[in-house]
CSV table of C-alpha atoms and ligand atoms in Angstrom, one decimal:
chain,number,residue,atom,x,y,z
A,1,MET,CA,282.5,25.0,124.2
A,2,ASN,CA,285.5,27.2,122.9
A,3,ALA,CA,286.1,30.8,123.8
A,4,PRO,CA,285.7,33.2,120.6
A,5,HIS,CA,289.0,34.4,121.8
A,6,ALA,CA,292.1,33.3,123.7
A,7,LEU,CA,290.9,33.2,127.1
A,8,SER,CA,294.2,35.1,128.2
A,9,ASP,CA,292.8,38.2,126.3
A,10,TYR,CA,290.5,39.2,129.0
A,11,ALA,CA,291.3,43.2,127.6
A,12,HIS,CA,289.8,42.2,124.6
A,13,LEU,CA,286.7,41.3,126.1
A,14,VAL,CA,286.1,44.2,128.8
A,15,GLN,CA,286.8,47.4,126.9
A,16,PRO,CA,286.1,51.0,128.2
A,17,ASP,CA,282.4,50.9,126.9
A,18,ARG,CA,281.5,47.6,126.2
A,19,VAL,CA,281.8,43.9,127.2
A,20,HIS,CA,281.9,40.6,125.3
A,21,SER,CA,278.7,38.4,126.2
A,22,ALA,CA,281.0,35.2,126.5
A,23,ILE,CA,282.5,36.5,130.0
A,24,TYR,CA,278.9,35.7,131.0
A,25,THR,CA,278.3,32.6,129.3
A,26,ASP,CA,281.3,30.8,129.0
A,27,PRO,CA,281.8,27.9,131.3
A,28,ALA,CA,285.7,27.9,130.5
A,29,ILE,CA,285.7,31.9,131.6
A,30,PHE,CA,283.7,30.9,134.8
A,31,GLU,CA,286.5,28.3,135.3
A,32,GLN,CA,289.3,31.1,135.1
A,33,GLU,CA,287.0,33.3,138.0
A,34,MET,CA,286.9,30.8,140.1
A,35,ALA,CA,290.7,30.3,140.2
A,36,ARG,CA,291.6,34.0,139.7
A,37,ILE,CA,289.3,35.9,141.3
A,38,PHE,CA,287.1,33.6,143.8
A,39,HIS,CA,289.9,31.3,145.2
A,40,ARG,CA,292.4,34.4,145.5
A,41,THR,CA,291.0,37.3,146.5
A,42,TRP,CA,289.6,38.8,149.5
A,43,LEU,CA,286.1,37.2,150.1
A,44,CYS,CA,283.2,38.1,152.7
A,45,VAL,CA,282.4,35.0,154.5
A,46,GLY,CA,279.8,36.7,156.9
A,47,HIS,CA,279.5,38.9,159.9
A,48,GLN,CA,280.9,37.7,163.0
A,49,ALA,CA,276.9,38.9,164.6
A,50,GLU,CA,275.6,35.7,162.9
A,51,LEU,CA,277.6,33.7,165.6
A,52,PRO,CA,277.2,35.3,169.0
A,53,ASN,CA,277.4,32.3,171.0
A,54,PRO,CA,280.5,30.0,171.2
A,55,GLY,CA,280.3,27.1,168.9
A,56,ASP,CA,277.6,28.9,166.6
A,57,PHE,CA,278.9,27.7,163.1
A,58,ARG,CA,277.7,28.6,159.4
A,59,ALA,CA,279.4,26.2,156.5
A,60,THR,CA,279.9,27.8,153.2
A,61,THR,CA,282.2,28.0,150.1
A,62,LEU,CA,284.5,30.1,148.8
A,63,GLY,CA,284.2,29.7,145.0
A,64,ARG,CA,284.4,25.9,145.1
A,65,GLN,CA,285.9,25.3,148.2
A,66,PRO,CA,284.2,24.0,151.6
A,67,VAL,CA,285.0,26.4,154.5
A,68,ILE,CA,283.5,26.8,158.2
A,69,MET,CA,282.9,30.2,159.9
A,70,VAL,CA,282.9,29.3,163.6
A,71,ARG,CA,283.1,31.1,166.5
A,72,GLY,CA,285.6,28.8,169.0
A,73,GLU,CA,284.8,28.3,172.7
A,74,ASP,CA,287.7,31.1,173.2
A,75,GLY,CA,285.1,33.6,171.6
A,76,GLN,CA,287.4,34.1,168.5
A,77,VAL,CA,285.5,33.7,165.3
A,78,ARG,CA,288.0,31.6,162.6
A,79,VAL,CA,287.4,30.6,159.1
A,80,PHE,CA,288.5,26.9,158.7
A,81,MET,CA,288.8,24.5,155.5
A,82,ASN,CA,285.6,22.3,155.9
A,83,ARG,CA,288.0,19.4,154.9
A,84,CYS,CA,288.9,16.2,157.4
A,85,ARG,CA,292.7,15.9,157.9
A,86,HIS,CA,292.6,12.2,157.4
A,87,ARG,CA,291.1,11.5,154.2
A,88,GLY,CA,289.6,14.9,153.3
A,89,MET,CA,285.8,14.5,154.2
A,90,THR,CA,283.7,17.5,154.7
A,91,VAL,CA,283.4,17.5,158.8
A,92,CYS,CA,280.6,19.9,158.9
A,93,GLU,CA,277.5,18.9,157.2
A,94,THR,CA,274.9,21.2,158.4
A,95,GLU,CA,274.6,24.6,157.2
A,96,THR,CA,274.4,26.6,160.7
A,97,GLY,CA,273.8,25.3,163.8
A,98,ASN,CA,276.1,25.1,167.3
A,99,ALA,CA,278.7,22.4,167.9
A,100,ARG,CA,281.3,22.0,170.4
A,101,PHE,CA,283.0,19.4,168.6
A,102,PHE,CA,283.1,18.4,164.4
A,103,THR,CA,283.2,15.0,164.2
A,104,CYS,CA,283.8,13.9,160.9
A,105,TRP,CA,281.3,10.9,159.5
A,106,TYR,CA,284.0,8.5,157.8
A,107,HIS,CA,286.2,7.1,160.6
A,108,GLY,CA,285.2,9.8,163.3
A,109,TRP,CA,288.1,11.8,164.1
A,110,VAL,CA,286.8,14.9,166.2
A,111,TYR,CA,287.6,18.6,166.1
A,112,ARG,CA,287.3,21.0,168.5
A,113,ASN,CA,285.6,24.3,167.5
A,114,THR,CA,288.8,26.1,168.0
A,115,GLY,CA,290.3,23.5,165.5
A,116,PRO,CA,292.6,21.0,167.1
A,117,LEU,CA,292.3,17.7,166.6
A,118,GLN,CA,290.7,16.2,170.1
A,119,ASP,CA,290.2,12.3,169.4
A,120,VAL,CA,290.7,9.3,166.7
A,121,PRO,CA,289.2,6.3,167.1
A,122,GLY,CA,291.5,3.4,168.0
A,123,PRO,CA,294.5,5.5,169.0
A,124,ALA,CA,296.7,2.6,169.6
A,125,GLY,CA,296.6,2.1,165.7
A,126,TYR,CA,299.0,5.2,165.2
A,127,GLY,CA,302.6,5.0,166.0
A,128,ALA,CA,304.5,7.5,167.9
A,129,ASP,CA,305.5,9.5,165.1
A,130,PHE,CA,301.8,10.7,165.0
A,131,HIS,CA,301.0,13.7,166.8
A,132,LYS,CA,297.5,14.8,167.3
A,133,GLU,CA,298.5,18.6,167.1
A,134,ASP,CA,299.5,18.2,163.4
A,135,PHE,CA,296.3,17.2,162.4
A,136,GLY,CA,294.2,20.3,163.5
A,137,LEU,CA,291.6,21.7,160.8
A,138,THR,CA,293.0,23.8,158.5
A,139,LEU,CA,292.8,27.5,158.7
A,140,VAL,CA,292.2,29.6,155.6
A,141,PRO,CA,295.6,31.2,154.4
A,142,ARG,CA,294.1,34.6,155.0
A,143,GLN,CA,291.5,35.7,157.4
A,144,ALA,CA,291.0,39.6,158.2
A,145,SER,CA,288.3,41.3,159.6
A,146,TYR,CA,286.6,45.0,159.3
A,147,ARG,CA,283.7,46.1,161.7
A,148,GLY,CA,282.8,42.5,162.2
A,149,PHE,CA,282.7,41.5,158.7
A,150,VAL,CA,284.7,38.6,158.3
A,151,PHE,CA,287.0,37.8,155.3
A,152,ALA,CA,289.1,35.1,153.5
A,153,SER,CA,291.3,34.7,151.1
A,154,LEU,CA,292.6,31.5,149.9
A,155,ALA,CA,296.0,33.0,148.5
A,156,PRO,CA,298.8,33.0,151.1
A,157,THR,CA,299.9,36.4,150.1
A,158,GLY,CA,298.3,39.5,148.4
A,159,PRO,CA,296.9,42.8,149.3
A,160,THR,CA,296.0,43.4,152.8
A,161,LEU,CA,292.2,43.6,153.6
A,162,ALA,CA,292.9,47.5,153.8
A,163,GLU,CA,294.4,47.8,150.6
A,164,HIS,CA,291.7,45.9,149.2
A,165,LEU,CA,289.0,47.6,150.7
A,166,GLY,CA,290.9,51.4,150.2
A,167,PRO,CA,287.8,53.9,150.3
A,168,ALA,CA,285.2,51.6,150.2
A,169,ALA,CA,286.0,51.0,154.0
A,170,LYS,CA,284.0,54.1,155.1
A,171,TYR,CA,281.1,52.9,153.3
A,172,LEU,CA,280.7,49.7,155.7
A,173,ASP,CA,281.2,52.4,158.5
A,174,ILE,CA,278.1,53.8,157.0
A,175,TYR,CA,276.0,50.4,157.6
A,176,MET,CA,277.3,49.8,161.0
A,177,ASP,CA,277.1,53.2,162.6
A,178,ALA,CA,273.5,53.5,161.8
A,179,SER,CA,273.5,51.8,165.2
A,180,PRO,CA,274.1,54.3,168.1
A,181,VAL,CA,276.6,51.4,169.5
A,182,GLY,CA,278.3,50.6,166.4
A,183,ASP,CA,277.0,47.2,166.4
A,184,ILE,CA,274.2,44.7,164.8
A,185,ASP,CA,272.7,41.4,165.2
A,186,VAL,CA,272.6,39.3,162.3
A,187,THR,CA,270.5,36.3,163.8
A,188,ALA,CA,267.2,36.6,162.3
A,189,GLY,CA,268.4,34.2,159.5
A,190,VAL,CA,268.6,34.7,155.9
A,191,HIS,CA,266.4,34.7,152.9
A,192,ARG,CA,268.1,33.5,149.5
A,193,THR,CA,267.1,33.6,146.1
A,194,ARG,CA,268.5,31.5,143.4
A,195,TYR,CA,268.6,32.5,139.6
A,196,ARG,CA,269.6,30.7,136.4
A,197,GLY,CA,272.0,33.3,135.6
A,198,ASN,CA,275.6,34.8,135.7
A,199,TRP,CA,276.9,35.8,139.1
A,200,LYS,CA,278.3,39.5,137.5
A,201,PHE,CA,274.4,40.4,137.2
A,202,VAL,CA,274.0,41.3,140.6
A,203,GLY,CA,275.3,44.6,140.2
A,204,MET,CA,274.6,48.1,141.5
A,205,ASP,CA,272.5,49.5,138.6
A,206,GLY,CA,270.5,52.8,139.0
A,207,TYR,CA,269.7,52.8,135.4
A,208,HIS,CA,267.0,49.9,135.5
A,209,PRO,CA,264.7,51.1,138.3
A,210,HIS,CA,262.6,53.3,136.0
A,211,TYR,CA,261.5,50.8,133.8
A,212,THR,CA,261.7,47.6,135.8
A,213,HIS,CA,260.4,49.0,139.2
A,214,ARG,CA,258.3,51.4,137.2
A,215,SER,CA,254.9,50.2,139.5
A,216,VAL,CA,257.0,50.4,143.0
A,217,LEU,CA,258.7,54.3,142.2
A,218,ASP,CA,254.8,55.0,141.3
A,219,ALA,CA,253.6,53.8,144.3
A,220,TRP,CA,256.3,55.5,146.6
A,221,ARG,CA,254.9,58.6,145.0
A,222,ARG,CA,251.7,57.9,146.1
A,223,ARG,CA,252.3,56.7,149.8
A,224,SER,CA,254.4,56.4,152.5
A,225,GLY,CA,254.5,54.3,155.7
A,226,GLY,CA,256.9,51.5,156.2
A,227,ASN,CA,258.3,51.3,152.8
A,228,MET,CA,261.2,52.8,151.1
A,229,ALA,CA,259.5,56.2,150.4
A,230,ASP,CA,260.1,56.9,154.0
A,231,THR,CA,263.9,57.2,153.1
A,232,HIS,CA,263.9,58.2,149.4
A,233,HIS,CA,261.7,61.3,148.3
A,234,GLY,CA,260.5,61.8,145.0
A,235,ASP,CA,262.5,60.2,142.5
A,236,PRO,CA,266.1,58.5,143.8
A,237,PHE,CA,266.8,57.5,140.5
A,238,ALA,CA,266.4,60.6,138.5
A,239,ASP,CA,269.3,62.4,136.5
A,240,ASP,CA,268.8,65.4,138.1
A,241,SER,CA,267.9,63.9,141.4
A,242,GLY,CA,271.4,65.1,143.1
A,243,ASN,CA,272.4,61.0,143.4
A,244,LEU,CA,275.3,59.4,141.8
A,245,THR,CA,277.3,56.5,141.1
A,246,ARG,CA,280.8,56.1,142.3
A,247,ASP,CA,283.7,53.8,141.3
A,248,LEU,CA,285.9,53.0,144.2
A,249,GLY,CA,288.5,51.0,142.6
A,250,ASN,CA,289.2,47.3,143.2
A,251,GLY,CA,285.5,46.9,141.8
A,252,HIS,CA,284.0,48.6,144.6
A,253,VAL,CA,281.0,50.5,143.4
A,254,LEU,CA,278.0,52.3,145.3
A,255,LEU,CA,274.8,54.1,144.2
A,256,ASP,CA,275.1,56.8,146.3
A,257,PHE,CA,271.7,58.3,147.3
A,258,PHE,CA,273.1,60.7,150.0
A,259,PRO,CA,272.5,63.3,148.3
A,260,GLY,CA,269.0,63.3,147.6
A,261,ARG,CA,268.5,61.7,151.2
A,262,MET,CA,270.2,64.5,153.0
A,263,GLY,CA,267.8,66.7,151.2
A,264,ASN,CA,264.6,64.7,152.7
A,265,LEU,CA,266.4,64.6,156.1
A,266,ASP,CA,263.6,66.4,157.9
A,267,ARG,CA,261.0,64.7,156.5
A,268,TYR,CA,262.8,61.1,157.2
A,269,LEU,CA,263.4,62.3,160.9
A,270,ALA,CA,259.7,63.1,161.0
A,271,THR,CA,259.0,59.4,160.1
A,272,LEU,CA,261.2,58.4,162.8
A,273,ARG,CA,259.5,60.9,165.5
A,274,LYS,CA,256.3,58.8,164.6
A,275,LEU,CA,257.8,55.6,166.1
A,276,PRO,CA,257.3,54.6,169.2
A,277,GLN,CA,260.5,55.7,171.2
A,278,GLY,CA,261.7,57.1,167.5
A,279,GLU,CA,262.7,60.4,169.0
A,280,ASP,CA,265.4,58.4,171.6
A,281,TYR,CA,267.1,56.8,168.5
A,282,ILE,CA,267.6,60.3,166.6
A,283,GLN,CA,268.7,61.6,170.4
A,284,ALA,CA,271.2,58.2,170.6
A,285,MET,CA,272.8,59.1,167.5
A,286,HIS,CA,273.6,62.5,168.1
A,287,SER,CA,275.0,61.6,171.6
A,288,ALA,CA,277.2,59.2,169.8
A,289,HIS,CA,278.4,61.0,166.9
A,290,GLY,CA,277.3,64.9,167.5
A,291,GLU,CA,274.3,66.2,165.8
A,292,ALA,CA,276.2,66.8,162.4
A,293,ARG,CA,277.5,63.5,161.5
A,294,GLY,CA,274.5,62.0,163.3
A,295,ASN,CA,272.1,63.7,161.0
A,296,GLU,CA,274.4,62.3,158.3
A,297,LEU,CA,274.1,59.0,159.4
A,298,LEU,CA,270.5,59.3,160.0
A,299,ALA,CA,270.2,60.1,156.4
A,300,TRP,CA,272.1,57.3,155.0
A,301,ALA,CA,269.7,55.1,157.1
A,302,GLY,CA,272.1,52.6,157.4
A,303,ASP,CA,272.1,52.1,153.5
A,304,PRO,CA,275.6,52.6,151.6
A,305,HIS,CA,274.1,50.7,148.5
A,306,VAL,CA,277.5,49.4,148.3
A,307,GLY,CA,278.9,46.4,146.5
A,308,ILE,CA,282.2,45.3,147.8
A,309,TYR,CA,283.9,43.3,145.1
A,310,PRO,CA,283.7,40.3,144.1
A,311,ASN,CA,280.7,38.9,146.5
A,312,LEU,CA,279.6,41.1,149.2
A,313,GLN,CA,276.7,43.9,148.9
A,314,LEU,CA,275.6,46.1,151.7
A,315,ILE,CA,271.9,47.1,150.7
A,316,GLY,CA,269.4,49.0,153.0
A,317,VAL,CA,269.0,46.2,156.0
A,318,GLN,CA,270.6,43.3,154.0
A,319,ILE,CA,274.0,41.8,154.1
A,320,ARG,CA,273.9,40.2,150.7
A,321,LEU,CA,276.4,37.9,149.9
A,322,VAL,CA,276.7,36.6,146.1
A,323,ARG,CA,277.5,32.5,145.5
A,324,PRO,CA,278.4,31.7,141.9
A,325,LEU,CA,277.5,28.0,141.2
A,326,ALA,CA,278.3,28.0,137.7
A,327,VAL,CA,278.3,30.1,134.6
A,328,ASP,CA,274.3,30.6,134.7
A,329,ASP,CA,273.6,29.6,138.4
A,330,THR,CA,273.8,32.1,141.2
A,331,GLU,CA,272.8,32.1,144.9
A,332,VAL,CA,272.1,35.4,146.5
A,333,LEU,CA,271.8,35.2,150.5
A,334,MET,CA,270.3,38.5,152.1
A,335,PHE,CA,271.2,38.4,155.7
A,336,PRO,CA,269.1,41.0,158.0
A,337,GLY,CA,271.3,42.9,159.9
A,338,LEU,CA,269.2,44.6,162.9
A,339,LEU,CA,270.8,47.5,165.0
A,340,LYS,CA,271.7,47.3,168.2
A,341,GLY,CA,270.8,49.8,170.8
A,342,VAL,CA,267.7,51.1,169.2
A,343,PRO,CA,264.2,50.6,169.8
A,344,ALA,CA,262.5,47.7,168.2
A,345,SER,CA,260.3,50.2,166.2
A,346,VAL,CA,263.2,51.1,164.3
A,347,ASN,CA,264.2,47.9,163.3
A,348,SER,CA,260.6,47.0,162.4
A,349,LEU,CA,260.6,49.8,160.1
A,350,ARG,CA,264.0,48.9,158.5
A,351,LEU,CA,262.8,45.1,158.0
A,352,ARG,CA,259.1,46.3,156.6
A,353,GLN,CA,261.1,48.3,154.1
A,354,HIS,CA,263.5,45.4,153.3
A,355,GLU,CA,260.4,42.9,152.7
A,356,SER,CA,258.5,45.4,150.5
A,357,PHE,CA,261.2,45.7,147.9
A,358,TYR,CA,263.6,43.0,148.7
A,359,GLY,CA,261.8,40.2,150.4
A,360,PRO,CA,260.4,37.3,148.5
A,361,ALA,CA,257.1,38.8,148.0
A,362,GLY,CA,258.8,42.2,147.7
A,363,ALA,CA,258.2,44.5,144.8
A,364,GLY,CA,261.5,44.6,143.7
A,365,SER,CA,264.0,41.4,143.9
A,366,PRO,CA,261.9,38.9,142.3
A,367,ASP,CA,261.5,41.2,139.5
A,368,ASP,CA,265.4,41.5,139.4
A,369,ALA,CA,266.0,37.5,139.5
A,370,GLU,CA,263.6,37.2,136.3
A,371,LEU,CA,265.5,39.7,134.5
A,372,PHE,CA,268.8,38.0,135.3
A,373,GLU,CA,267.5,34.9,133.9
A,374,ARG,CA,266.1,36.7,130.6
A,375,ASN,CA,269.5,38.6,130.4
A,376,GLN,CA,270.9,35.2,130.5
A,377,GLU,CA,268.7,33.7,127.7
A,378,GLY,CA,269.2,36.8,125.6
A,379,LEU,CA,273.2,36.3,125.5
A,380,GLN,CA,272.7,33.1,124.0
A,381,ALA,CA,272.0,35.1,121.0
A,382,SER,CA,275.9,35.6,120.1
A,383,VAL,CA,275.9,36.9,116.6
A,384,ASP,CA,276.3,40.1,117.5
A,385,PRO,CA,278.2,39.4,120.9
A,386,TRP,CA,278.8,43.2,122.2
A,387,LEU,CA,277.0,44.6,125.4
A,388,TYR,CA,277.1,48.4,125.6
A,389,LEU,CA,277.8,49.7,128.8
A,390,GLY,CA,278.7,53.4,127.7
A,391,ARG,CA,275.9,55.5,129.9
A,392,GLY,CA,277.3,58.6,131.2
A,393,LEU,CA,281.1,57.9,129.7
A,394,ASN,CA,280.5,61.5,128.4
A,395,ARG,CA,280.0,63.1,131.9
A,396,GLU,CA,282.0,60.8,134.3
A,397,ARG,CA,284.6,62.8,136.4
A,398,VAL,CA,287.5,61.8,138.7
A,399,GLU,CA,287.6,63.0,142.1
A,400,PRO,CA,291.3,63.8,143.9
A,401,ASP,CA,290.9,60.3,145.6
A,402,GLY,CA,290.7,58.6,142.1
A,403,THR,CA,286.9,57.6,142.5
A,404,ARG,CA,284.6,57.9,139.3
A,405,VAL,CA,281.6,59.6,139.6
A,406,GLY,CA,278.5,60.0,137.5
A,407,LEU,CA,274.7,60.3,137.5
A,408,VAL,CA,272.9,57.9,139.6
A,409,GLY,CA,271.8,56.3,136.3
A,410,ASP,CA,275.5,56.2,134.4
A,411,GLU,CA,276.6,52.9,134.1
A,412,THR,CA,279.8,54.1,136.1
A,413,THR,CA,279.0,51.1,138.5
A,414,GLN,CA,278.9,48.4,135.8
A,415,ARG,CA,282.2,49.8,134.5
A,416,GLY,CA,283.7,50.0,137.7
A,417,GLN,CA,283.0,46.5,138.6
A,418,LEU,CA,284.2,45.0,135.1
A,419,ARG,CA,287.5,46.7,135.7
A,420,GLY,CA,288.0,45.2,138.9
A,421,TRP,CA,287.3,42.0,137.1
A,422,LEU,CA,289.9,42.6,134.2
A,423,GLU,CA,292.2,43.4,136.8
A,424,LEU,CA,292.0,40.3,138.6
A,425,MET,CA,291.6,38.2,135.7
A,426,SER,CA,294.6,39.5,134.2
A,427,GLU,CA,296.9,38.9,137.2
A,428,ALA,CA,299.3,36.4,136.5
A,429,LEU,CA,298.5,33.0,138.7
A,430,ALA,CA,300.9,32.2,141.3
B,501,FES,S1,288.1,10.8,156.4
B,501,FES,FE1,287.6,12.1,158.6
B,501,FES,S2,288.0,10.4,159.6
B,501,FES,FE2,288.5,9.9,157.9
B,502,FE2,FE1,266.2,46.1,140.3
């Protein structure tokens, strides 16, 4: 398929208030996204709490490249290329599990879960110049962690993870610090959804809920108890709710529900107090963080609603990883993070909230996947190829740290993600 514009002319395709539909539909641009974004910038591979025991692993991909995230017998979590050093076959064939060794299926080379090559069949066939220590599994070029979130980059050089996250790092803290001990359990498994649409549709959109999720919002107004109404009061997406959108730079964005939730704190604390040992959780948060910060963290409810560009989102209980498979095919993995150091009733409440909206039979996520598919379908009509993303441009403001801020239903988030996209796509390839 021919791109309507030179592929390098990304600035033409992403303008301040509009974007060309080719970036969602053109397979050639998708290939460039793999090379320029997914095979270069920092991607979240997962959270180390997924792998509590030595040998625990999860195989996945960074863009198109297969990797294994594994906790070695020495306790360290590493990300290896899932590629045998002999003739290049994948050495890990299952998605998750526990293994002391990865044995290649093809000719039987055996690797320790810390990386070194342990054994080869028929060693006498290798001469004196063959040294097993030269043939361990290959580490990703760069790996770094923040609060247990494991990130990897396939580029040997580039911004550090701290530079990449910038002001977005504090929202990973919000997620982790809903636990009074600052730690989570991510062993409950994963639920996944796959839709026939472009990966960039998984955005942060505070404008659509009034329409797509109207029936849910009506239900929240009528009842509470185990659903989102316990943390959100009234209509969190109204222009006058006090809630905001933020563009944190580098493509990182959030729907900032903190203003509305802080105003609803007493009601949320009352909900927590009705839970078995709910008061213990509140007290533990106050002792860990002091009363003022503890209350702020309780109001956040561990839900920063942040997108860390390009593939991590922290929404409610979930660590959400976005995997683009093709220009019109995307997989979304949702890992529930349970809080450590809290009564079981608090984790149950959070899980019920997650299920009620995001679960496979939830009132929200299935509708979102459906609309992403219809969006992809609509974009096939390319006679007038522009999408308008200007909502709130007239009232956007910039804070001293450079954060752009809009009202919760403004398209500040879409513009922020596309600005991040444009920066990455426009950088020269090494
Ligand atoms: S390709 Fe792995 S042992 Fe030959
Ligand atoms: Fe939605």
